[in-house]
Amino acid sequence: KLMLKNGILLLLLIVVISVSCERDDICAASTPTTPVLTIGFQDTDNTTEEKPLNITIYKPDFSDSLPYTSSSQVEIPLRTDTTATVLVFVKNPNNLVAAEDPDNADTVTFNYTPQEEFISRACGYRVSFSNLTIQYNPGTDGRWIDDIIINTRTITNEDTTQVFIRH
């Protein structure tokens, strides 16, 4: 009798455990996550041509740098806890003898509306961004950014270049 009781309890325990596990307890690698902002760099004189550059992107306090060498496109994360991300774009950083715009910093402010979307218990939330607007300030060293073109005001994935900076 004791053996039968233990067998029934074990079987009941196995059933309870198997029923309590759900498919969404594991987040698949293919699950969409919060997208980054993709920025392409174009030639001002020929807007169909990419124009690579050496650039470092900083927070306004010059912390957390993202350096890029000969890049025609960069991907930057936007803040999800606020409605704006302010970044300093330094063209030809630490190169005072560059032929074009030596060590020149322009500050760019990205304004947007973050929208949380629940994915699952395992994956949590992702954030998309809508109503993107941009302001830029050339600072005291002159501007190197000639124009900023917003290709799409809603950022839901990384399949397209959302912003173009012409220089």
mmCIF file of C-alpha atoms in Angstrom:
data_model
loop_
_atom_site.group_PDB
_atom_site.id
_atom_site.type_symbol
_atom_site.label_atom_id
_atom_site.label_comp_id
_atom_site.label_asym_id
_atom_site.label_seq_id
_atom_site.Cartn_x
_atom_site.Cartn_y
_atom_site.Cartn_z
ATOM 1 C CA LYS A 1 0.000 0.000 0.000
ATOM 2 C CA LEU A 2 2.798 2.440 0.836
ATOM 3 C CA MET A 3 4.457 1.681 -2.482
ATOM 4 C CA LEU A 4 1.222 2.378 -4.375
ATOM 5 C CA LYS A 5 0.750 5.684 -2.503
ATOM 6 C CA ASN A 6 4.308 6.775 -3.329
ATOM 7 C CA GLY A 7 3.809 5.790 -6.983
ATOM 8 C CA ILE A 8 0.613 7.816 -7.242
ATOM 9 C CA LEU A 9 2.275 10.836 -5.565
ATOM 10 C CA LEU A 10 5.252 10.588 -7.930
ATOM 11 C CA LEU A 11 2.967 10.350 -10.963
ATOM 12 C CA LEU A 12 0.917 13.326 -9.727
ATOM 13 C CA LEU A 13 4.101 15.347 -9.176
ATOM 14 C CA ILE A 14 5.319 14.591 -12.718
ATOM 15 C CA VAL A 15 1.959 15.654 -14.198
ATOM 16 C CA VAL A 16 1.935 18.923 -12.214
ATOM 17 C CA ILE A 17 5.505 19.783 -13.274
ATOM 18 C CA SER A 18 4.912 19.024 -16.945
ATOM 19 C CA VAL A 19 1.688 21.060 -17.017
ATOM 20 C CA SER A 20 3.293 24.075 -15.326
ATOM 21 C CA CYS A 21 6.028 24.438 -17.989
ATOM 22 C CA GLU A 22 4.944 26.571 -20.922
ATOM 23 C CA ARG A 23 6.409 27.158 -24.337
ATOM 24 C CA ASP A 24 7.223 30.803 -23.523
ATOM 25 C CA ASP A 25 9.551 29.917 -20.666
ATOM 26 C CA ILE A 26 12.403 30.119 -23.198
ATOM 27 C CA CYS A 27 13.011 33.184 -25.355
ATOM 28 C CA ALA A 28 13.935 32.177 -28.907
ATOM 29 C CA ALA A 29 16.921 33.885 -30.512
ATOM 30 C CA SER A 30 14.706 34.929 -33.428
ATOM 31 C CA THR A 31 12.412 36.973 -31.155
ATOM 32 C CA PRO A 32 12.464 40.691 -32.084
ATOM 33 C CA THR A 33 14.237 42.921 -29.566
ATOM 34 C CA THR A 34 14.452 46.686 -29.107
ATOM 35 C CA PRO A 35 15.823 48.072 -32.397
ATOM 36 C CA VAL A 36 18.789 50.413 -32.710
ATOM 37 C CA LEU A 37 18.780 53.594 -34.805
ATOM 38 C CA THR A 38 20.583 53.053 -38.111
ATOM 39 C CA ILE A 39 22.284 56.163 -39.523
ATOM 40 C CA GLY A 40 23.823 56.334 -42.980
ATOM 41 C CA PHE A 41 26.382 58.954 -44.055
ATOM 42 C CA GLN A 42 25.973 60.527 -47.502
ATOM 43 C CA ASP A 43 27.868 62.989 -49.650
ATOM 44 C CA THR A 44 26.189 66.420 -49.619
ATOM 45 C CA ASP A 45 27.025 67.007 -53.282
ATOM 46 C CA ASN A 46 25.866 63.564 -54.464
ATOM 47 C CA THR A 47 23.159 62.291 -52.119
ATOM 48 C CA THR A 48 22.981 58.868 -53.758
ATOM 49 C CA GLU A 49 26.579 58.138 -52.729
ATOM 50 C CA GLU A 50 27.677 56.897 -49.344
ATOM 51 C CA LYS A 51 30.446 58.976 -47.793
ATOM 52 C CA PRO A 52 32.402 57.009 -45.182
ATOM 53 C CA LEU A 53 34.075 58.864 -42.342
ATOM 54 C CA ASN A 54 36.000 58.414 -39.115
ATOM 55 C CA ILE A 55 33.662 59.256 -36.283
ATOM 56 C CA THR A 56 33.294 58.775 -32.559
ATOM 57 C CA ILE A 57 29.902 59.111 -30.905
ATOM 58 C CA TYR A 58 29.717 60.126 -27.232
ATOM 59 C CA LYS A 59 27.190 60.976 -24.566
ATOM 60 C CA PRO A 60 27.226 64.743 -23.806
ATOM 61 C CA ASP A 61 29.601 64.159 -20.867
ATOM 62 C CA PHE A 62 31.996 62.406 -23.319
ATOM 63 C CA SER A 63 31.557 59.006 -21.682
ATOM 64 C CA ASP A 64 30.653 55.718 -23.348
ATOM 65 C CA SER A 65 32.245 56.312 -26.730
ATOM 66 C CA LEU A 66 31.352 54.406 -29.906
ATOM 67 C CA PRO A 67 34.308 54.759 -32.326
ATOM 68 C CA TYR A 68 33.916 53.970 -36.043
ATOM 69 C CA THR A 69 36.621 53.984 -38.737
ATOM 70 C CA SER A 70 35.795 54.540 -42.429
ATOM 71 C CA SER A 71 32.132 53.873 -41.725
ATOM 72 C CA SER A 72 29.283 54.720 -44.063
ATOM 73 C CA GLN A 73 26.685 53.484 -41.554
ATOM 74 C CA VAL A 74 26.430 53.275 -37.762
ATOM 75 C CA GLU A 75 23.926 51.736 -35.372
ATOM 76 C CA ILE A 76 23.236 53.484 -32.097
ATOM 77 C CA PRO A 77 20.951 52.523 -29.234
ATOM 78 C CA LEU A 78 18.292 55.011 -28.187
ATOM 79 C CA ARG A 79 17.371 55.463 -24.542
ATOM 80 C CA THR A 80 14.181 53.628 -23.619
ATOM 81 C CA ASP A 81 13.630 55.384 -20.268
ATOM 82 C CA THR A 82 13.035 58.856 -21.710
ATOM 83 C CA THR A 83 11.797 60.623 -24.864
ATOM 84 C CA ALA A 84 15.179 61.925 -26.068
ATOM 85 C CA THR A 85 18.741 60.778 -26.645
ATOM 86 C CA VAL A 86 21.463 63.430 -26.915
ATOM 87 C CA LEU A 87 24.739 62.412 -28.565
ATOM 88 C CA VAL A 88 27.902 64.183 -29.661
ATOM 89 C CA PHE A 89 29.178 63.175 -33.117
ATOM 90 C CA VAL A 90 32.894 63.941 -33.503
ATOM 91 C CA LYS A 91 34.190 63.769 -37.082
ATOM 92 C CA ASN A 92 37.894 62.919 -37.445
ATOM 93 C CA PRO A 93 38.375 62.623 -33.663
ATOM 94 C CA ASN A 94 41.824 63.591 -32.347
ATOM 95 C CA ASN A 95 42.977 64.377 -35.897
ATOM 96 C CA LEU A 96 43.792 68.063 -35.993
ATOM 97 C CA VAL A 97 45.355 67.867 -39.475
ATOM 98 C CA ALA A 98 42.493 66.078 -41.278
ATOM 99 C CA ALA A 99 41.796 67.545 -44.709
ATOM 100 C CA GLU A 100 38.080 67.875 -43.918
ATOM 101 C CA ASP A 101 36.552 68.908 -40.563
ATOM 102 C CA PRO A 102 39.405 68.057 -38.162
ATOM 103 C CA ASP A 103 38.216 66.968 -34.679
ATOM 104 C CA ASN A 104 34.843 68.645 -35.231
ATOM 105 C CA ALA A 105 31.945 67.967 -32.811
ATOM 106 C CA ASP A 106 28.227 68.449 -33.529
ATOM 107 C CA THR A 107 25.563 67.634 -30.937
ATOM 108 C CA VAL A 108 22.480 65.791 -32.165
ATOM 109 C CA THR A 109 19.247 65.358 -30.200
ATOM 110 C CA PHE A 110 16.898 62.546 -31.197
ATOM 111 C CA ASN A 111 13.336 63.065 -29.892
ATOM 112 C CA TYR A 112 10.784 60.241 -30.041
ATOM 113 C CA THR A 113 7.923 58.472 -28.323
ATOM 114 C CA PRO A 114 8.971 55.106 -26.856
ATOM 115 C CA GLN A 115 6.304 52.388 -26.988
ATOM 116 C CA GLU A 116 6.667 49.233 -24.899
ATOM 117 C CA GLU A 117 5.382 45.974 -26.316
ATOM 118 C CA PHE A 118 5.044 42.824 -24.216
ATOM 119 C CA ILE A 119 6.622 39.860 -26.001
ATOM 120 C CA SER A 120 6.350 37.008 -23.466
ATOM 121 C CA ARG A 121 7.237 36.102 -19.889
ATOM 122 C CA ALA A 122 10.648 34.808 -20.942
ATOM 123 C CA CYS A 123 11.492 37.626 -23.360
ATOM 124 C CA GLY A 124 9.921 40.493 -21.451
ATOM 125 C CA TYR A 125 9.316 43.762 -23.286
ATOM 126 C CA ARG A 126 10.733 45.393 -26.391
ATOM 127 C CA VAL A 127 10.542 49.086 -27.162
ATOM 128 C CA SER A 128 9.822 50.648 -30.543
ATOM 129 C CA PHE A 129 10.120 54.367 -31.249
ATOM 130 C CA SER A 130 7.704 56.629 -33.118
ATOM 131 C CA ASN A 131 7.422 60.334 -34.002
ATOM 132 C CA LEU A 132 11.186 60.702 -34.519
ATOM 133 C CA THR A 133 12.416 64.292 -34.824
ATOM 134 C CA ILE A 134 15.997 65.536 -34.789
ATOM 135 C CA GLN A 135 17.752 68.762 -33.824
ATOM 136 C CA TYR A 136 21.454 69.444 -34.154
ATOM 137 C CA ASN A 137 23.843 72.053 -32.841
ATOM 138 C CA PRO A 138 27.191 72.640 -34.557
ATOM 139 C CA GLY A 139 28.870 74.019 -31.442
ATOM 140 C CA THR A 140 31.694 76.562 -31.439
ATOM 141 C CA ASP A 141 33.971 74.704 -33.877
ATOM 142 C CA GLY A 142 31.599 75.060 -36.847
ATOM 143 C CA ARG A 143 29.334 72.466 -38.372
ATOM 144 C CA TRP A 144 30.346 69.380 -40.261
ATOM 145 C CA ILE A 145 26.790 68.078 -40.609
ATOM 146 C CA ASP A 146 25.214 69.799 -43.614
ATOM 147 C CA ASP A 147 21.797 68.162 -43.345
ATOM 148 C CA ILE A 148 19.925 65.390 -41.539
ATOM 149 C CA ILE A 149 17.258 63.480 -43.446
ATOM 150 C CA ILE A 150 14.723 61.325 -41.607
ATOM 151 C CA ASN A 151 13.926 58.356 -43.848
ATOM 152 C CA THR A 152 11.348 56.887 -41.467
ATOM 153 C CA ARG A 153 9.876 58.389 -38.279
ATOM 154 C CA THR A 154 9.009 54.999 -36.762
ATOM 155 C CA ILE A 155 11.726 52.598 -35.640
ATOM 156 C CA THR A 156 10.450 49.044 -35.229
ATOM 157 C CA ASN A 157 13.310 47.033 -36.753
ATOM 158 C CA GLU A 158 16.834 47.310 -38.126
ATOM 159 C CA ASP A 159 16.007 46.371 -41.734
ATOM 160 C CA THR A 160 16.311 49.913 -43.070
ATOM 161 C CA THR A 161 18.418 53.025 -42.590
ATOM 162 C CA GLN A 162 16.156 55.372 -40.639
ATOM 163 C CA VAL A 163 18.316 58.537 -40.796
ATOM 164 C CA PHE A 164 20.859 59.944 -43.248
ATOM 165 C CA ILE A 165 23.498 62.515 -42.279
ATOM 166 C CA ARG A 166 24.898 64.470 -45.202
ATOM 167 C CA HIS A 167 28.368 65.950 -44.911
#
